[in-house]
């Protein structure tokens, strides 16, 4: 049975990938409505070999839409989700507008997809770092309870949308040509540089907004409200896949061999852990693929008890961190 689908923010970094996922995964799309700002209205986007004309979100009537996939900023998502639900649509939202609301499920299907069996009308799609991290953490947690996570992220430009990806390309070109470049999208030079995530710092905790989201959302997705977790989030000059280094403490000894065995069989995870060839997860290999790459699995020698493992994950955050995860949610609901 087909579903009438609306993609809101269809011209953006996430929206574009949503269309690609709907296409490549052969989602049973009935009517397709592609929505963006008024500036994009009238332009055409290709879907399954046909031109689909973009419409302005403002004034769009969601009547008849079964699933609305939102890939717009928080303020637009708040207003749009209410409008779409009132018209009868089920909403899957990529912004942070609803993620921490107790009454709204925050879903990564491989981890807590069971929450979708209640057929919620509004589902939140997680922060991209949290979504990628839990793909490795959840399978391990099924073997031994995770007590603590200590992490650092290496985040790509795509996490800040298409304008940031363009800024990385343009500033790199300018740098190589010896030209001056004034950053417009991000607050610091991005070419051949990296910097602490540009979300505001909470003066009480010292953590920035991105770090706070990752910590809170990881606890919620994994249903571990007391999980001890800390992360440092950094933007690196990579186009579209995030890396995350993690030390994970369990309530018992978990050997690297056990972790490898578990992760090798985990859905949506691909083990890349070749110590002989020194080959581990890399953004260039994670970009454009659905699986999250996991490797560098080793005992964390700073914990002599043997209960802590270190590992590295890399995932395309436009896919598993955003568009793919949203489409997987839609598939489970369909
Ligand atoms: N990038 C990621 O990896 C990622 C991951 C997880 C979650 N998210 C979240 O997903 C959302 C979209 O992010 P993005 O990276 O795709 O941003 P983006 O590349 O900047 O795209 C923004 C989209 O919003 C549309 N838009 C802007 N103003 C609008 C308006 N007034 N009415 C309707 N549409 C409007 C834009 O349309 P026009 O082209 O017409 O301006 C564009 O399609 C954000 O909430 C973001 O936090 C992003």
Coordinates of C-alpha atoms and ligand atoms in Angstrom, one line a residue:
X1 CA 0.0 0.0 0.0
X2 CA 1.4 3.4 -0.9
X3 CA 1.8 6.3 1.4
X4 CA 1.5 10.0 0.5
X5 CA 4.7 11.6 1.6
X6 CA 5.7 15.2 2.2
X7 CA 9.4 16.1 2.5
X8 CA 9.7 19.5 4.2
X9 CA 13.1 21.1 3.6
X10 CA 13.5 19.0 0.4
X11 CA 16.3 21.3 -1.0
X12 CA 18.6 21.0 2.1
X13 CA 21.4 18.7 3.1
X14 CA 19.1 16.3 4.9
X15 CA 16.0 16.7 2.7
X16 CA 18.0 15.8 -0.4
X17 CA 19.3 12.6 1.2
X18 CA 15.8 11.8 2.4
X19 CA 14.6 11.8 -1.3
X20 CA 17.6 9.6 -2.2
X21 CA 16.7 7.2 0.6
X22 CA 13.1 7.0 -0.4
X23 CA 14.2 6.3 -3.9
X24 CA 17.0 3.8 -3.3
X25 CA 15.1 1.9 -0.6
X26 CA 12.0 1.8 -2.8
X27 CA 9.7 3.3 -0.2
X28 CA 6.1 2.9 -1.4
X29 CA 5.6 6.6 -2.2
X30 CA 2.1 7.5 -3.4
X31 CA 1.7 11.3 -3.9
X32 CA 5.0 13.2 -3.2
X33 CA 5.0 16.8 -2.0
X34 CA 8.4 18.6 -1.9
X35 CA 8.3 21.7 0.3
X36 CA 10.9 24.4 1.0
X37 CA 11.0 28.2 1.4
X38 CA 9.2 30.4 -1.0
X39 CA 12.5 31.1 -2.7
X40 CA 12.6 27.5 -4.0
X41 CA 9.0 27.3 -5.0
X42 CA 8.5 26.4 -8.7
X43 CA 12.0 24.8 -9.1
X44 CA 12.1 21.1 -10.1
X45 CA 13.7 18.2 -8.2
X46 CA 14.2 14.8 -9.8
X47 CA 12.6 11.8 -8.1
X48 CA 12.6 8.3 -9.7
X49 CA 13.4 9.8 -13.1
X50 CA 10.7 12.5 -13.0
X51 CA 10.6 16.2 -12.2
X52 CA 8.7 17.1 -9.1
X53 CA 8.0 20.8 -8.6
X54 CA 8.9 22.3 -5.2
X55 CA 6.1 24.1 -3.3
X56 CA 6.4 26.7 -0.6
X57 CA 5.7 25.4 2.9
X58 CA 3.8 28.5 3.8
X59 CA 0.2 27.9 3.0
X60 CA 0.6 24.3 2.1
X61 CA -2.3 22.1 3.0
X62 CA -1.2 18.8 4.6
X63 CA -4.6 17.1 4.1
X64 CA -4.1 13.7 2.5
X65 CA -0.5 13.5 3.5
X66 CA 0.3 10.2 5.4
X67 CA 3.9 10.9 6.4
X68 CA 5.6 14.2 6.8
X69 CA 9.4 14.1 6.9
X70 CA 10.7 17.3 8.3
X71 CA 14.2 18.6 7.6
X72 CA 14.0 22.2 8.6
X73 CA 15.1 24.3 11.5
X74 CA 13.5 24.0 15.0
X75 CA 11.2 27.0 14.8
X76 CA 9.8 26.0 11.4
X77 CA 9.5 22.4 12.6
X78 CA 7.5 23.4 15.7
X79 CA 4.9 25.2 13.6
X80 CA 4.9 22.7 10.7
X81 CA 4.6 19.6 12.8
X82 CA 1.5 21.0 14.5
X83 CA -0.1 21.9 11.2
X84 CA 0.8 18.5 9.6
X85 CA -0.6 16.5 12.6
X86 CA -3.8 18.5 12.7
X87 CA -4.3 17.6 9.1
X88 CA -3.8 13.9 9.9
X89 CA -0.2 13.2 9.0
X90 CA 2.3 11.3 11.0
X91 CA 5.4 13.4 11.5
X92 CA 9.0 12.4 11.7
X93 CA 11.1 15.4 12.7
X94 CA 14.9 15.9 12.3
X95 CA 15.2 19.0 14.3
X96 CA 15.8 19.2 18.1
X97 CA 12.3 20.6 18.7
X98 CA 10.8 17.5 20.2
X99 CA 13.6 15.2 21.0
X100 CA 13.7 15.5 24.8
X101 CA 9.9 15.7 25.3
X102 CA 8.8 12.8 27.6
X103 CA 5.7 12.1 25.5
X104 CA 7.6 11.8 22.2
X105 CA 9.8 8.8 21.2
X106 CA 13.3 9.5 20.1
X107 CA 14.0 6.6 17.8
X108 CA 16.9 4.7 16.2
X109 CA 15.1 1.6 14.8
X110 CA 17.9 -0.8 15.5
X111 CA 18.0 0.3 19.1
X112 CA 14.5 1.2 20.3
X113 CA 12.4 0.6 17.2
X114 CA 9.9 -1.2 19.4
X115 CA 8.6 2.2 20.5
X116 CA 7.1 2.5 17.0
X117 CA 4.7 -0.4 17.6
X118 CA 2.4 2.1 19.4
X119 CA 2.1 4.0 16.1
X120 CA 3.0 7.4 17.6
X121 CA 1.9 10.4 15.5
X122 CA 5.1 12.3 16.1
X123 CA 8.6 10.8 16.2
X124 CA 11.8 12.6 16.8
X125 CA 15.0 11.7 14.9
X126 CA 18.1 12.1 17.0
X127 CA 21.1 14.3 16.9
X128 CA 23.5 12.9 14.3
X129 CA 26.4 12.1 16.8
X130 CA 24.0 10.3 19.2
X131 CA 22.4 8.3 16.4
X132 CA 25.8 7.0 15.2
X133 CA 27.2 6.3 18.7
X134 CA 24.2 4.2 19.8
X135 CA 24.6 2.0 16.8
X136 CA 27.8 0.7 18.4
X137 CA 26.8 1.1 22.0
X138 CA 23.5 -0.7 22.0
X139 CA 24.7 -4.1 20.7
X140 CA 27.5 -4.0 23.3
X141 CA 25.0 -3.0 26.0
X142 CA 23.0 -6.2 25.3
X143 CA 26.0 -8.2 26.3
X144 CA 27.1 -6.2 29.4
X145 CA 25.6 -3.2 31.0
X146 CA 27.3 0.1 30.0
X147 CA 28.2 2.2 33.1
X148 CA 30.1 5.0 31.5
X149 CA 31.0 6.5 28.1
X150 CA 33.7 9.0 27.5
X151 CA 33.9 10.3 24.0
X152 CA 35.3 12.9 21.5
X153 CA 33.7 13.6 18.1
X154 CA 35.3 14.6 14.8
X155 CA 32.3 16.3 13.1
X156 CA 31.9 16.9 9.4
X157 CA 30.7 20.1 7.7
X158 CA 27.4 18.5 6.6
X159 CA 26.2 18.5 10.2
X160 CA 25.7 22.3 9.7
X161 CA 23.9 21.9 6.4
X162 CA 24.6 22.6 2.8
X163 CA 25.9 26.2 3.4
X164 CA 28.6 24.8 5.7
X165 CA 29.6 22.2 3.1
X166 CA 30.0 24.9 0.5
X167 CA 32.0 27.0 2.9
X168 CA 34.4 24.2 3.5
X169 CA 34.9 23.7 -0.2
X170 CA 35.2 27.5 -1.0
X171 CA 37.5 28.2 1.9
X172 CA 39.8 25.3 1.0
X173 CA 40.0 26.5 -2.6
X174 CA 40.7 30.0 -1.4
X175 CA 43.4 28.8 1.0
X176 CA 45.1 26.8 -1.7
X177 CA 45.0 29.8 -4.1
X178 CA 46.6 32.0 -1.4
X179 CA 43.4 34.1 -1.2
X180 CA 41.7 35.6 1.9
X181 CA 38.4 34.0 2.9
X182 CA 35.9 35.5 5.4
X183 CA 33.8 32.7 7.1
X184 CA 30.1 33.4 6.7
X185 CA 28.4 30.3 8.0
X186 CA 30.8 29.0 10.7
X187 CA 32.5 31.3 13.2
X188 CA 36.1 30.2 12.5
X189 CA 38.4 29.4 9.5
X190 CA 37.5 25.9 8.5
X191 CA 40.1 25.0 5.8
X192 CA 43.0 23.1 7.4
X193 CA 41.7 23.9 10.8
X194 CA 39.3 22.4 13.4
X195 CA 37.4 24.0 16.3
X196 CA 35.2 23.3 19.3
X197 CA 31.5 22.9 18.1
X198 CA 30.0 26.3 17.5
X199 CA 27.0 25.9 19.8
X200 CA 26.8 28.1 22.9
X201 CA 28.5 27.0 26.1
X202 CA 26.3 26.4 29.1
X203 CA 28.0 28.5 31.8
X204 CA 26.9 26.1 34.5
X205 CA 28.3 22.9 33.0
X206 CA 31.0 24.1 30.6
X207 CA 29.5 21.9 27.9
X208 CA 28.3 23.3 24.6
X209 CA 24.8 22.8 23.1
X210 CA 25.9 19.9 20.8
X211 CA 27.6 18.0 23.6
X212 CA 24.6 18.5 25.9
X213 CA 22.3 17.1 23.2
X214 CA 24.5 14.1 22.5
X215 CA 24.7 13.2 26.2
X216 CA 20.9 13.6 26.9
X217 CA 19.8 11.9 23.7
X218 CA 22.1 8.9 24.1
X219 CA 20.6 8.4 27.6
X220 CA 17.1 8.6 26.2
X221 CA 17.5 6.4 23.2
X222 CA 19.3 3.7 25.2
X223 CA 16.8 4.1 28.1
X224 CA 19.7 4.6 30.5
X225 CA 18.7 7.8 32.3
X226 CA 21.6 7.5 34.8
X227 CA 24.3 6.7 32.2
X228 CA 27.5 8.5 33.0
X229 CA 28.5 10.1 29.7
X230 CA 30.8 12.9 28.6
X231 CA 31.8 14.1 25.2
X232 CA 33.9 16.8 23.5
X233 CA 32.4 17.8 20.1
X234 CA 34.8 19.2 17.5
X235 CA 34.1 20.3 13.9
X236 CA 36.8 19.0 11.5
X237 CA 37.3 19.9 7.8
X238 CA 35.6 16.7 6.4
X239 CA 32.6 17.0 4.1
X240 CA 30.1 14.5 5.3
X241 CA 30.8 11.7 7.9
X242 CA 31.4 12.0 11.6
X243 CA 34.0 10.1 13.6
X244 CA 33.6 9.4 17.3
X245 CA 36.3 8.0 19.6
X246 CA 34.8 6.4 22.7
X247 CA 35.9 4.7 25.9
X248 CA 33.1 2.5 27.2
X249 CA 33.1 1.1 30.7
X250 CA 30.9 -2.0 31.4
X251 CA 29.8 -3.6 34.6
X252 CA 32.0 -6.6 33.8
X253 CA 34.9 -7.6 31.7
X254 CA 34.2 -7.5 28.0
X255 CA 37.1 -8.6 25.8
X256 CA 37.9 -6.9 22.5
X257 CA 37.2 -10.3 20.8
X258 CA 33.7 -10.5 22.2
X259 CA 33.0 -6.9 21.2
X260 CA 34.2 -7.6 17.7
X261 CA 32.1 -10.7 17.4
X262 CA 29.0 -8.8 18.7
X263 CA 29.5 -5.8 16.4
X264 CA 30.3 -7.9 13.4
X265 CA 26.7 -9.3 13.6
X266 CA 25.0 -6.1 14.6
X267 CA 22.5 -4.8 12.1
X268 CA 23.5 -1.5 10.4
X269 CA 27.1 -1.9 11.6
X270 CA 30.2 -2.9 9.6
X271 CA 33.4 -4.0 11.4
X272 CA 36.5 -2.3 10.0
X273 CA 39.2 -3.4 12.4
X274 CA 42.3 -4.5 10.6
X275 CA 45.3 -3.9 13.0
X276 CA 47.8 -5.6 10.6
X277 CA 46.9 -3.3 7.7
X278 CA 46.3 -0.3 10.2
X279 CA 42.9 0.1 8.5
X280 CA 40.1 1.4 10.6
X281 CA 36.9 3.5 10.1
X282 CA 37.4 6.6 7.9
X283 CA 35.0 9.3 6.8
X284 CA 35.8 8.8 3.1
X285 CA 34.7 5.2 3.4
X286 CA 31.7 5.9 5.7
X287 CA 30.4 8.7 3.3
X288 CA 27.4 7.6 1.2
X289 CA 26.9 4.2 2.8
X290 CA 24.2 3.2 5.2
X291 CA 26.3 1.2 7.7
X292 CA 28.1 2.7 10.6
X293 CA 31.8 1.6 10.6
X294 CA 33.3 0.4 13.9
X295 CA 36.9 -0.5 14.7
X296 CA 40.0 0.2 16.7
X297 CA 38.5 -2.0 19.4
X298 CA 40.9 -2.5 22.2
X299 CA 41.2 -2.7 26.0
X300 CA 41.4 0.7 27.5
X301 CA 44.6 0.3 29.5
X302 CA 43.7 3.3 31.8
X303 CA 41.2 0.9 33.5
X304 CA 43.2 -2.1 34.9
X305 CA 40.0 -3.9 35.7
X306 CA 39.5 -4.8 32.0
X307 CA 36.0 -3.5 32.1
X308 CA 36.6 -0.6 29.7
X309 CA 37.0 -0.8 25.9
X310 CA 38.1 1.9 23.5
X311 CA 36.7 2.0 20.0
X312 CA 36.2 4.3 17.0
X313 CA 33.1 4.7 14.9
X314 CA 32.4 6.6 11.7
X315 CA 29.1 7.2 10.1
X316 CA 27.5 9.3 7.4
X317 CA 25.5 11.6 9.5
X318 CA 23.4 12.8 6.6
X319 CA 22.3 9.1 6.3
X320 CA 22.3 7.2 9.6
X321 CA 22.5 10.5 11.5
X322 CA 19.5 12.0 9.7
X323 CA 17.8 11.0 6.5
X324 CA 18.3 7.2 6.5
X325 CA 17.2 6.9 10.1
X326 CA 14.0 9.0 9.4
X327 CA 13.2 6.8 6.3
X328 CA 13.8 3.6 8.3
X329 CA 11.3 5.0 10.9
X330 CA 8.8 5.6 8.1
X331 CA 9.3 2.1 6.8
X332 CA 8.6 0.6 10.2
X333 CA 5.4 2.7 10.5
X334 CA 4.2 1.9 6.9
Ligands
LIG1 N1 22.8 18.3 8.5 C1 22.7 17.2 9.3 O1 23.6 16.3 9.3 C2 21.6 17.1 10.3 C3 21.6 15.9 11.1 C4 20.5 15.8 12.0 C5 19.6 16.7 12.1 N2 19.6 17.8 11.3 C6 18.6 18.8 11.4 O2 17.8 18.8 10.2 C7 17.3 20.0 9.9 C8 17.7 20.5 8.5 O3 19.1 20.5 8.4 P1 19.9 20.7 7.1 O4 21.3 20.4 7.5 O5 19.3 19.8 6.0 O6 19.8 22.2 6.7 P2 20.0 23.0 5.3 O7 20.8 22.2 4.4 O8 20.3 24.4 5.7 O9 18.5 23.0 4.7 C9 17.4 23.7 5.2 C10 16.1 23.4 4.5 O10 15.1 24.2 5.1 C11 14.4 24.9 4.1 N3 13.8 26.2 4.6 C12 14.5 27.3 5.1 N4 13.6 28.2 5.5 C13 12.4 27.7 5.2 C14 11.0 28.2 5.4 N5 10.8 29.4 5.9 N6 10.0 27.4 5.0 C15 10.2 26.2 4.5 N7 11.5 25.6 4.4 C16 12.5 26.4 4.7 C17 15.4 25.2 3.1 O11 14.8 25.5 1.9 P3 15.4 26.6 0.8 O12 16.4 25.9 0.0 O13 14.2 27.0 0.0 O14 16.0 27.7 1.6 C18 16.1 23.9 3.0 O15 15.4 22.9 2.3 C19 17.8 21.0 11.0 O16 16.8 21.1 12.0 C20 19.0 20.3 11.5 O17 19.3 20.6 12.8 C21 20.6 18.0 10.4

